[in-house]
CSV table of C-alpha atoms and ligand atoms in Angstrom, one decimal:
chain,number,residue,atom,x,y,z
H,502,MET,CA,21.6,3.3,1.2
H,503,ILE,CA,17.9,3.5,0.7
H,504,LEU,CA,15.7,5.4,3.2
H,505,VAL,CA,12.5,3.5,3.8
H,506,THR,CA,9.9,5.7,5.6
H,507,GLY,CA,7.1,3.7,7.2
H,508,GLY,CA,9.3,0.6,7.1
H,509,ALA,CA,7.8,-0.7,10.3
H,510,GLY,CA,4.4,-0.8,8.7
H,511,TYR,CA,2.7,-3.5,6.6
H,512,ILE,CA,3.9,-2.8,3.0
H,513,GLY,CA,7.1,-1.0,4.2
H,514,SER,CA,8.3,-3.9,6.3
H,515,HIS,CA,7.8,-6.4,3.5
H,516,THR,CA,9.7,-4.1,1.1
H,517,ASN,CA,12.5,-3.5,3.6
H,518,LYS,CA,12.9,-7.2,3.9
H,519,ALA,CA,12.9,-7.7,0.1
H,520,LEU,CA,15.5,-4.9,-0.4
H,521,ASN,CA,17.9,-6.4,2.2
H,522,LYS,CA,17.5,-9.9,0.8
H,523,VAL,CA,18.8,-8.7,-2.6
H,524,GLY,CA,21.7,-6.9,-1.0
H,525,TYR,CA,20.5,-3.2,-0.6
H,526,ASP,CA,21.3,-1.4,2.7
H,527,THR,CA,18.4,0.4,4.3
H,528,VAL,CA,17.6,2.8,7.0
H,529,VAL,CA,14.0,2.7,8.3
H,530,LEU,CA,12.3,5.8,9.5
H,531,ASP,CA,9.1,5.3,11.4
H,532,ASN,CA,7.3,7.0,14.3
H,533,LEU,CA,5.6,3.7,15.3
H,534,GLU,CA,2.2,5.4,15.4
H,535,LYS,CA,1.0,2.6,13.1
H,536,GLY,CA,4.1,0.5,12.7
H,537,TYR,CA,5.8,-2.0,15.0
H,538,GLU,CA,9.5,-1.9,15.9
H,539,SER,CA,9.5,-5.7,15.8
H,540,PHE,CA,8.8,-5.5,12.1
H,541,VAL,CA,12.2,-3.8,11.5
H,542,LYS,CA,14.4,-6.9,11.3
H,543,TRP,CA,16.7,-5.6,8.6
H,544,GLY,CA,18.7,-2.4,8.3
H,545,GLU,CA,19.0,0.5,10.8
H,546,PHE,CA,16.0,1.9,12.6
H,547,VAL,CA,15.3,5.6,13.4
H,548,ASN,CA,12.3,6.3,15.5
H,549,ASP,CA,11.2,9.8,14.2
H,550,ASP,CA,8.4,11.5,12.3
H,551,ILE,CA,8.7,12.4,8.6
H,552,GLY,CA,7.4,15.9,9.5
H,553,SER,CA,10.1,16.6,11.9
H,554,LYS,CA,13.2,18.8,11.1
H,555,SER,CA,15.3,16.3,13.1
H,556,ILE,CA,15.1,13.8,10.3
H,557,GLU,CA,17.9,15.9,8.7
H,558,SER,CA,20.4,13.8,10.8
H,559,ILE,CA,19.5,10.7,8.7
H,560,PHE,CA,20.5,12.6,5.6
H,561,LYS,CA,23.6,14.0,7.3
H,562,ASN,CA,24.8,10.6,8.7
H,563,ASN,CA,24.0,8.3,5.8
H,564,ASP,CA,24.8,8.3,2.1
H,565,ILE,CA,21.1,8.1,1.0
H,566,ASP,CA,20.7,7.3,-2.7
H,567,ALA,CA,16.9,7.0,-2.8
H,568,VAL,CA,13.8,7.3,-0.6
H,569,MET,CA,10.9,4.8,-0.6
H,570,HIS,CA,8.1,6.6,1.1
H,571,PHE,CA,5.5,4.4,2.7
H,572,ALA,CA,4.8,6.4,5.8
H,573,ALA,CA,1.2,7.6,5.6
H,574,PHE,CA,-2.2,7.1,7.0
H,575,SER,CA,-4.4,4.8,4.8
H,576,SER,CA,-7.9,4.4,6.2
H,577,VAL,CA,-10.5,5.8,3.9
H,578,ALA,CA,-13.1,5.9,6.7
H,579,GLU,CA,-10.8,7.7,9.1
H,580,SER,CA,-9.9,10.2,6.4
H,581,VAL,CA,-13.5,11.2,6.1
H,582,GLU,CA,-13.8,11.8,9.8
H,583,GLN,CA,-10.4,13.6,10.1
H,584,PRO,CA,-9.4,15.1,6.8
H,585,GLN,CA,-6.8,17.5,8.3
H,586,LYS,CA,-4.9,14.6,9.8
H,587,TYR,CA,-4.5,13.1,6.3
H,588,LEU,CA,-3.6,16.4,4.7
H,589,LYS,CA,-0.9,17.0,7.3
H,590,ASN,CA,0.7,13.6,7.5
H,591,ASN,CA,0.3,12.4,3.9
H,592,TYR,CA,0.8,15.7,2.1
H,593,LYS,CA,2.5,18.3,4.2
H,594,ASN,CA,4.9,16.0,5.9
H,595,THR,CA,5.9,14.6,2.5
H,596,LEU,CA,6.8,18.1,1.4
H,597,ASN,CA,9.2,18.2,4.4
H,598,LEU,CA,10.8,15.0,3.2
H,599,LEU,CA,11.1,16.4,-0.3
H,600,GLN,CA,12.8,19.5,0.9
H,601,MET,CA,15.3,17.5,2.9
H,602,MET,CA,16.0,15.4,-0.2
H,603,ARG,CA,16.6,18.6,-2.2
H,604,GLU,CA,19.0,20.0,0.4
H,605,TYR,CA,21.0,16.8,0.5
H,606,GLY,CA,20.9,16.1,-3.3
H,607,VAL,CA,18.9,12.9,-3.0
H,608,ASP,CA,17.2,12.6,-6.4
H,609,LYS,CA,15.2,9.3,-6.5
H,610,PHE,CA,11.8,8.9,-4.8
H,611,ILE,CA,9.5,5.9,-4.9
H,612,PHE,CA,6.0,6.8,-3.7
H,613,SER,CA,3.2,4.7,-2.3
H,614,SER,CA,0.1,5.9,-4.1
H,615,THR,CA,-3.2,4.3,-4.4
H,616,ALA,CA,-6.1,3.3,-6.6
H,617,ALA,CA,-8.1,5.7,-4.4
H,618,VAL,CA,-6.8,8.5,-6.6
H,619,TYR,CA,-9.2,7.4,-9.4
H,620,GLY,CA,-12.4,7.7,-7.4
H,621,ASN,CA,-15.2,6.0,-9.3
H,622,PRO,CA,-13.4,4.9,-12.4
H,623,GLU,CA,-14.7,5.8,-15.9
H,624,SER,CA,-14.0,2.3,-17.2
H,625,ILE,CA,-12.6,-1.0,-16.1
H,626,PRO,CA,-9.8,-2.1,-16.1
H,627,ILE,CA,-8.3,1.2,-15.0
H,628,THR,CA,-5.3,2.6,-16.9
H,629,GLU,CA,-3.0,5.3,-15.5
H,630,ASN,CA,-4.3,7.9,-17.9
H,631,GLN,CA,-7.8,7.9,-16.6
H,632,GLU,CA,-8.9,11.2,-15.0
H,633,LEU,CA,-8.0,11.4,-11.3
H,634,LYS,CA,-11.2,12.2,-9.3
H,635,PRO,CA,-10.6,11.0,-5.7
H,636,ILE,CA,-13.8,10.7,-3.7
H,637,ASN,CA,-12.4,10.8,-0.2
H,638,PRO,CA,-9.7,12.8,1.7
H,639,TYR,CA,-7.3,9.8,1.7
H,640,GLY,CA,-7.4,9.5,-2.1
H,641,HIS,CA,-7.2,13.3,-2.3
H,642,SER,CA,-4.1,13.5,0.0
H,643,LYS,CA,-2.3,11.0,-2.3
H,644,PHE,CA,-3.5,12.8,-5.4
H,645,ILE,CA,-2.1,16.2,-4.3
H,646,THR,CA,1.2,14.6,-3.3
H,647,GLU,CA,1.5,13.1,-6.8
H,648,LYS,CA,1.0,16.7,-8.1
H,649,ALA,CA,3.7,18.0,-5.8
H,650,LEU,CA,6.0,15.3,-7.1
H,651,GLU,CA,5.3,16.4,-10.7
H,652,ARG,CA,6.3,19.9,-9.8
H,653,GLU,CA,9.4,18.7,-8.0
H,654,ALA,CA,10.5,16.7,-11.0
H,655,GLU,CA,9.9,19.8,-13.3
H,656,LYS,CA,12.4,21.7,-11.2
H,657,GLY,CA,15.0,19.1,-12.4
H,658,ASP,CA,17.5,16.9,-10.6
H,659,PHE,CA,14.7,14.8,-9.2
H,660,ASN,CA,12.9,11.7,-10.5
H,661,TYR,CA,10.1,9.7,-9.0
H,662,VAL,CA,8.0,6.6,-9.5
H,663,SER,CA,4.5,6.7,-8.1
H,664,LEU,CA,3.0,3.2,-7.5
H,665,ARG,CA,-0.7,3.1,-7.4
H,666,TYR,CA,-1.5,0.1,-5.3
H,667,PHE,CA,-4.8,-1.7,-5.7
H,668,ASN,CA,-5.8,-4.0,-2.7
H,669,ALA,CA,-2.6,-5.0,-0.9
H,670,ALA,CA,-3.1,-8.3,0.8
H,671,GLY,CA,-1.2,-11.5,2.0
H,672,CYS,CA,1.9,-11.8,4.1
H,673,ASP,CA,5.5,-12.8,4.1
H,674,PHE,CA,5.8,-16.5,3.5
H,675,ASP,CA,8.3,-16.9,6.4
H,676,CYS,CA,5.9,-15.0,8.7
H,677,GLU,CA,8.7,-12.7,9.9
H,678,VAL,CA,6.5,-9.7,9.2
H,679,GLY,CA,2.8,-9.4,8.4
H,680,GLU,CA,-0.4,-7.4,8.3
H,681,LEU,CA,-1.4,-5.9,11.7
H,682,HIS,CA,-3.7,-3.0,11.8
H,683,ASP,CA,-5.4,-1.5,14.8
H,684,PRO,CA,-8.3,-1.3,14.2
H,685,GLU,CA,-8.4,-3.8,11.4
H,686,THR,CA,-10.8,-2.7,8.6
H,687,HIS,CA,-9.5,-4.8,5.6
H,688,LEU,CA,-11.6,-7.6,4.2
H,689,ILE,CA,-9.2,-10.6,4.2
H,690,PRO,CA,-7.8,-10.3,7.8
H,691,LEU,CA,-11.4,-9.7,9.1
H,692,VAL,CA,-12.7,-12.8,7.2
H,693,LEU,CA,-9.8,-14.8,8.7
H,694,ASP,CA,-10.8,-13.5,12.2
H,695,ALA,CA,-14.2,-15.1,11.5
H,696,ALA,CA,-12.6,-18.3,10.3
H,697,SER,CA,-10.6,-18.7,13.5
H,698,GLY,CA,-13.5,-17.7,15.8
H,699,ILE,CA,-11.9,-14.4,16.9
H,700,ARG,CA,-15.0,-12.7,15.5
H,701,ASP,CA,-18.3,-14.5,15.3
H,702,SER,CA,-19.1,-13.4,11.8
H,703,ILE,CA,-18.1,-11.3,8.8
H,704,SER,CA,-20.4,-8.7,7.3
H,705,ILE,CA,-20.6,-8.1,3.6
H,706,PHE,CA,-21.0,-4.4,3.0
H,707,GLY,CA,-23.5,-4.1,0.2
H,708,THR,CA,-25.2,-6.8,-2.0
H,709,ASP,CA,-26.8,-4.5,-4.5
H,710,TYR,CA,-23.8,-3.4,-6.6
H,711,ASP,CA,-23.9,-3.7,-10.3
H,712,THR,CA,-21.7,-6.8,-10.3
H,713,PRO,CA,-22.6,-10.5,-11.1
H,714,ASP,CA,-23.2,-11.4,-7.4
H,715,GLY,CA,-24.1,-7.9,-6.2
H,716,THR,CA,-21.0,-7.5,-4.0
H,717,CYS,CA,-17.9,-5.2,-4.6
H,718,ILE,CA,-15.2,-6.4,-6.8
H,719,ARG,CA,-11.5,-5.6,-6.0
H,720,ASP,CA,-8.1,-6.5,-7.4
H,721,TYR,CA,-6.0,-8.2,-4.6
H,722,ILE,CA,-2.3,-8.0,-5.0
H,723,HIS,CA,0.2,-9.9,-2.8
H,724,VAL,CA,2.4,-7.6,-0.7
H,725,ASN,CA,5.6,-9.4,-2.0
H,726,ASP,CA,4.6,-8.5,-5.5
H,727,LEU,CA,4.3,-4.9,-4.4
H,728,ALA,CA,7.8,-5.2,-2.7
H,729,ASP,CA,9.2,-6.5,-6.0
H,730,ALA,CA,7.8,-3.6,-7.9
H,731,HIS,CA,9.5,-1.2,-5.6
H,732,ILE,CA,12.9,-2.8,-6.2
H,733,LYS,CA,12.3,-2.6,-10.0
H,734,ALA,CA,11.2,1.0,-9.7
H,735,TYR,CA,14.4,1.9,-7.8
H,736,GLU,CA,16.6,0.1,-10.4
H,737,TYR,CA,14.7,1.9,-13.1
H,738,LEU,CA,15.5,5.3,-11.6
H,739,LYS,CA,19.1,4.2,-10.8
H,740,ASP,CA,19.5,3.4,-14.5
H,741,GLY,CA,18.8,7.1,-15.2
H,742,ASN,CA,15.2,6.9,-16.3
H,743,SER,CA,12.7,9.6,-15.7
H,744,SER,CA,9.6,9.9,-13.6
H,745,GLU,CA,6.7,7.5,-14.1
H,746,VAL,CA,3.4,6.5,-12.6
H,747,PHE,CA,2.3,2.9,-12.5
H,748,ASN,CA,-0.7,0.9,-11.4
H,749,LEU,CA,0.0,-2.2,-9.4
H,750,GLY,CA,-2.7,-4.9,-9.4
H,751,ASN,CA,-3.3,-8.5,-10.5
H,752,GLY,CA,-5.6,-7.4,-13.2
H,753,GLN,CA,-8.2,-9.9,-11.9
H,754,GLY,CA,-11.2,-8.9,-9.9
H,755,TYR,CA,-12.8,-10.9,-7.1
H,756,SER,CA,-16.1,-10.1,-5.4
H,757,VAL,CA,-16.4,-10.0,-1.6
H,758,LYS,CA,-18.4,-13.2,-1.8
H,759,GLU,CA,-15.7,-14.9,-3.8
H,760,VAL,CA,-13.0,-13.8,-1.3
H,761,ILE,CA,-15.1,-15.2,1.6
H,762,ASP,CA,-15.6,-18.5,-0.3
H,763,THR,CA,-11.9,-18.7,-1.0
H,764,CYS,CA,-11.1,-18.1,2.6
H,765,LYS,CA,-13.5,-20.9,3.6
H,766,LYS,CA,-11.7,-23.2,1.1
H,767,VAL,CA,-8.2,-22.3,2.2
H,768,THR,CA,-8.8,-22.5,5.9
H,769,GLY,CA,-11.3,-25.4,5.8
H,770,LYS,CA,-13.5,-23.4,8.3
H,771,ASP,CA,-17.1,-22.4,8.0
H,772,PHE,CA,-18.5,-19.3,9.7
H,773,LYS,CA,-21.4,-16.9,9.7
H,774,VAL,CA,-21.7,-14.3,6.9
H,775,ASN,CA,-24.1,-11.3,7.4
H,776,LEU,CA,-25.5,-9.3,4.5
H,777,ASP,CA,-25.1,-5.7,5.5
H,778,GLU,CA,-25.6,-2.2,4.1
H,779,ARG,CA,-23.1,-0.6,1.7
H,780,ARG,CA,-20.1,1.1,3.3
H,781,GLU,CA,-20.0,4.8,2.4
H,782,GLY,CA,-17.5,5.7,-0.3
H,783,ASP,CA,-16.9,2.2,-1.7
H,784,PRO,CA,-16.7,2.1,-5.5
H,785,GLY,CA,-18.4,-1.0,-7.0
H,786,ILE,CA,-15.5,-2.3,-9.1
H,787,LEU,CA,-11.7,-1.6,-9.0
H,788,ILE,CA,-9.5,-3.6,-11.3
H,789,ALA,CA,-6.1,-2.5,-12.5
H,790,ASP,CA,-4.6,-2.5,-15.9
H,791,SER,CA,-1.0,-3.0,-15.0
H,792,SER,CA,0.3,-3.5,-18.5
H,793,LYS,CA,2.4,-0.3,-18.4
H,794,ILE,CA,4.6,-1.5,-15.5
H,795,ASN,CA,4.9,-4.9,-17.2
H,796,GLU,CA,6.1,-3.3,-20.4
H,797,LYS,CA,8.4,-0.7,-18.9
H,798,LEU,CA,9.8,-2.5,-15.9
H,799,GLY,CA,9.2,-6.1,-16.7
H,800,TRP,CA,7.1,-6.5,-13.5
H,801,SER,CA,4.3,-9.0,-13.3
H,802,PRO,CA,2.5,-10.4,-10.3
H,803,LYS,CA,3.4,-13.9,-9.2
H,804,TYR,CA,0.7,-14.7,-6.6
H,805,ASP,CA,-3.0,-15.5,-7.0
H,806,LEU,CA,-5.8,-15.1,-4.6
H,807,GLU,CA,-5.5,-18.5,-3.0
H,808,THR,CA,-1.8,-18.0,-2.3
H,809,ILE,CA,-2.5,-14.5,-0.9
H,810,ILE,CA,-5.1,-15.9,1.5
H,811,ASP,CA,-3.0,-18.9,2.4
H,812,SER,CA,-0.1,-16.7,3.4
H,813,ALA,CA,-2.4,-14.4,5.3
H,814,TRP,CA,-3.8,-17.4,7.2
H,815,LYS,CA,-0.4,-18.7,8.2
H,816,TRP,CA,0.4,-15.2,9.6
H,817,HIS,CA,-3.0,-15.1,11.3
H,818,GLU,CA,-2.3,-18.5,12.9
H,819,LYS,CA,1.1,-17.4,14.1
H,820,ILE,CA,0.1,-14.1,15.7
H,821,ASN,CA,-3.0,-15.6,17.3
H,822,GLY,CA,-1.1,-18.7,18.6
H,823,ILE,CA,-3.4,-21.1,16.6
N,1336,LIG,N1,-15.7,-5.3,3.0
N,1336,LIG,C1,-16.8,-6.0,3.5
N,1336,LIG,N2,-16.8,-6.3,4.8
N,1336,LIG,C2,-15.8,-5.9,5.7
N,1336,LIG,C3,-14.7,-5.2,5.2
N,1336,LIG,C4,-14.6,-4.9,3.8
N,1336,LIG,O1,-17.7,-6.4,2.8
N,1336,LIG,O2,-15.9,-6.2,6.9
N,1336,LIG,C5,-15.6,-5.0,1.6
N,1336,LIG,C6,-15.5,-3.5,1.3
N,1336,LIG,O3,-16.8,-3.0,1.2
N,1336,LIG,C7,-14.8,-3.6,-0.1
N,1336,LIG,C8,-13.9,-4.8,0.0
N,1336,LIG,O4,-14.5,-5.6,1.0
N,1336,LIG,O5,-15.8,-3.8,-1.1
N,1336,LIG,C9,-12.5,-4.5,0.3
N,1336,LIG,O6,-12.4,-3.7,1.4
N,1336,LIG,P1,-11.1,-3.3,2.1
N,1336,LIG,O7,-11.5,-2.4,3.3
N,1336,LIG,O8,-10.3,-4.5,2.4
N,1336,LIG,O9,-10.3,-2.5,1.0
N,1336,LIG,P2,-10.8,-1.2,0.2
N,1336,LIG,O10,-11.0,-1.6,-1.2
N,1336,LIG,O11,-11.9,-0.4,0.8
N,1336,LIG,O12,-9.5,-0.2,0.3
N,1336,LIG,C10,-8.2,-0.6,-0.1
N,1336,LIG,C11,-7.2,0.1,0.8
N,1336,LIG,C12,-7.3,1.6,0.6
N,1336,LIG,C13,-7.2,2.0,-0.8
N,1336,LIG,C14,-8.2,1.2,-1.7
N,1336,LIG,C15,-7.9,1.4,-3.1
N,1336,LIG,O13,-7.4,-0.2,2.1
N,1336,LIG,O14,-6.3,2.3,1.3
N,1336,LIG,O15,-8.0,-0.2,-1.4
N,1336,LIG,O16,-8.3,0.4,-3.9
N,1336,LIG,F1,-7.5,3.3,-1.0
């Protein structure tokens, strides 16, 4: 049995589906603060908080072999306004989970980390051994949790894989689960809102970056590719391998303008694009070097930007009744 914390959220629900499809049993733990019970279509569901002592019953009542830990807050902007909230949920509550694992002898942990641990990278593409210099409380909360995992592994009888996601995007091709944030802050769903007329326009945050068209470049990775990496990470630990940290990206960068143009092409819709000021805390370019996970786990991304946007558009049409 695999415990999937945050399995009612965006990446957690896609991974929970993928795990069940290949025959793993799961129990999903989510407090539904950001997640949706309707996204838990596979495995058992427990509505509780990872910081609560009561989660002990999950470990008591199930034969948990590993924990995949998605439950976390993930908005950079919110973390700047409420750093304590991020410290408590993302860091301190993870310590509660780790303590519970230790008490019940659960020794495999797969952690949702982020490219935000790098801050402004020294060079592009980013390799895992670059210095970690997070520039916002969200990135910092994930950074110190990675450090806690290192210490836990040093104690022995515990191994983890930390997966540093770049820009998770796209949705389940069957539209059984998808991306639904409130408020939405991510580029692709917001552009699709403009394409369908839910919003009257999309704003580009900054046109004076040191990039070919002046807009920020990001590495968009399909959520199913992330889900696949989690399964490979679990099997790697199950085979008795020791702790590792991996980047997860496509290795290809797209500018905000290129994403908007691809959305126009995929949807066949035109819409208004505003040129706006930079958003605080946005690095100009983030592109992953994911060769380490390719070499060690045989993982490689399957889906390109057009497929990512097409899957997000189908989900967008479904939830908005288009
Ligand atoms: N952007 C716009 N207009 C918008 C929204 C976003 O121009 O309305 C731009 C942003 O400035 C950025 C790019 O689109 O350059 C992507 O922005 P997102 O908000 O979609 O994603 P981020 O790159 O800011 O953040 C994502 C995750 C974080 C994670 C980070 C690490 O949401 O949790 O990737 O790479 F930390």
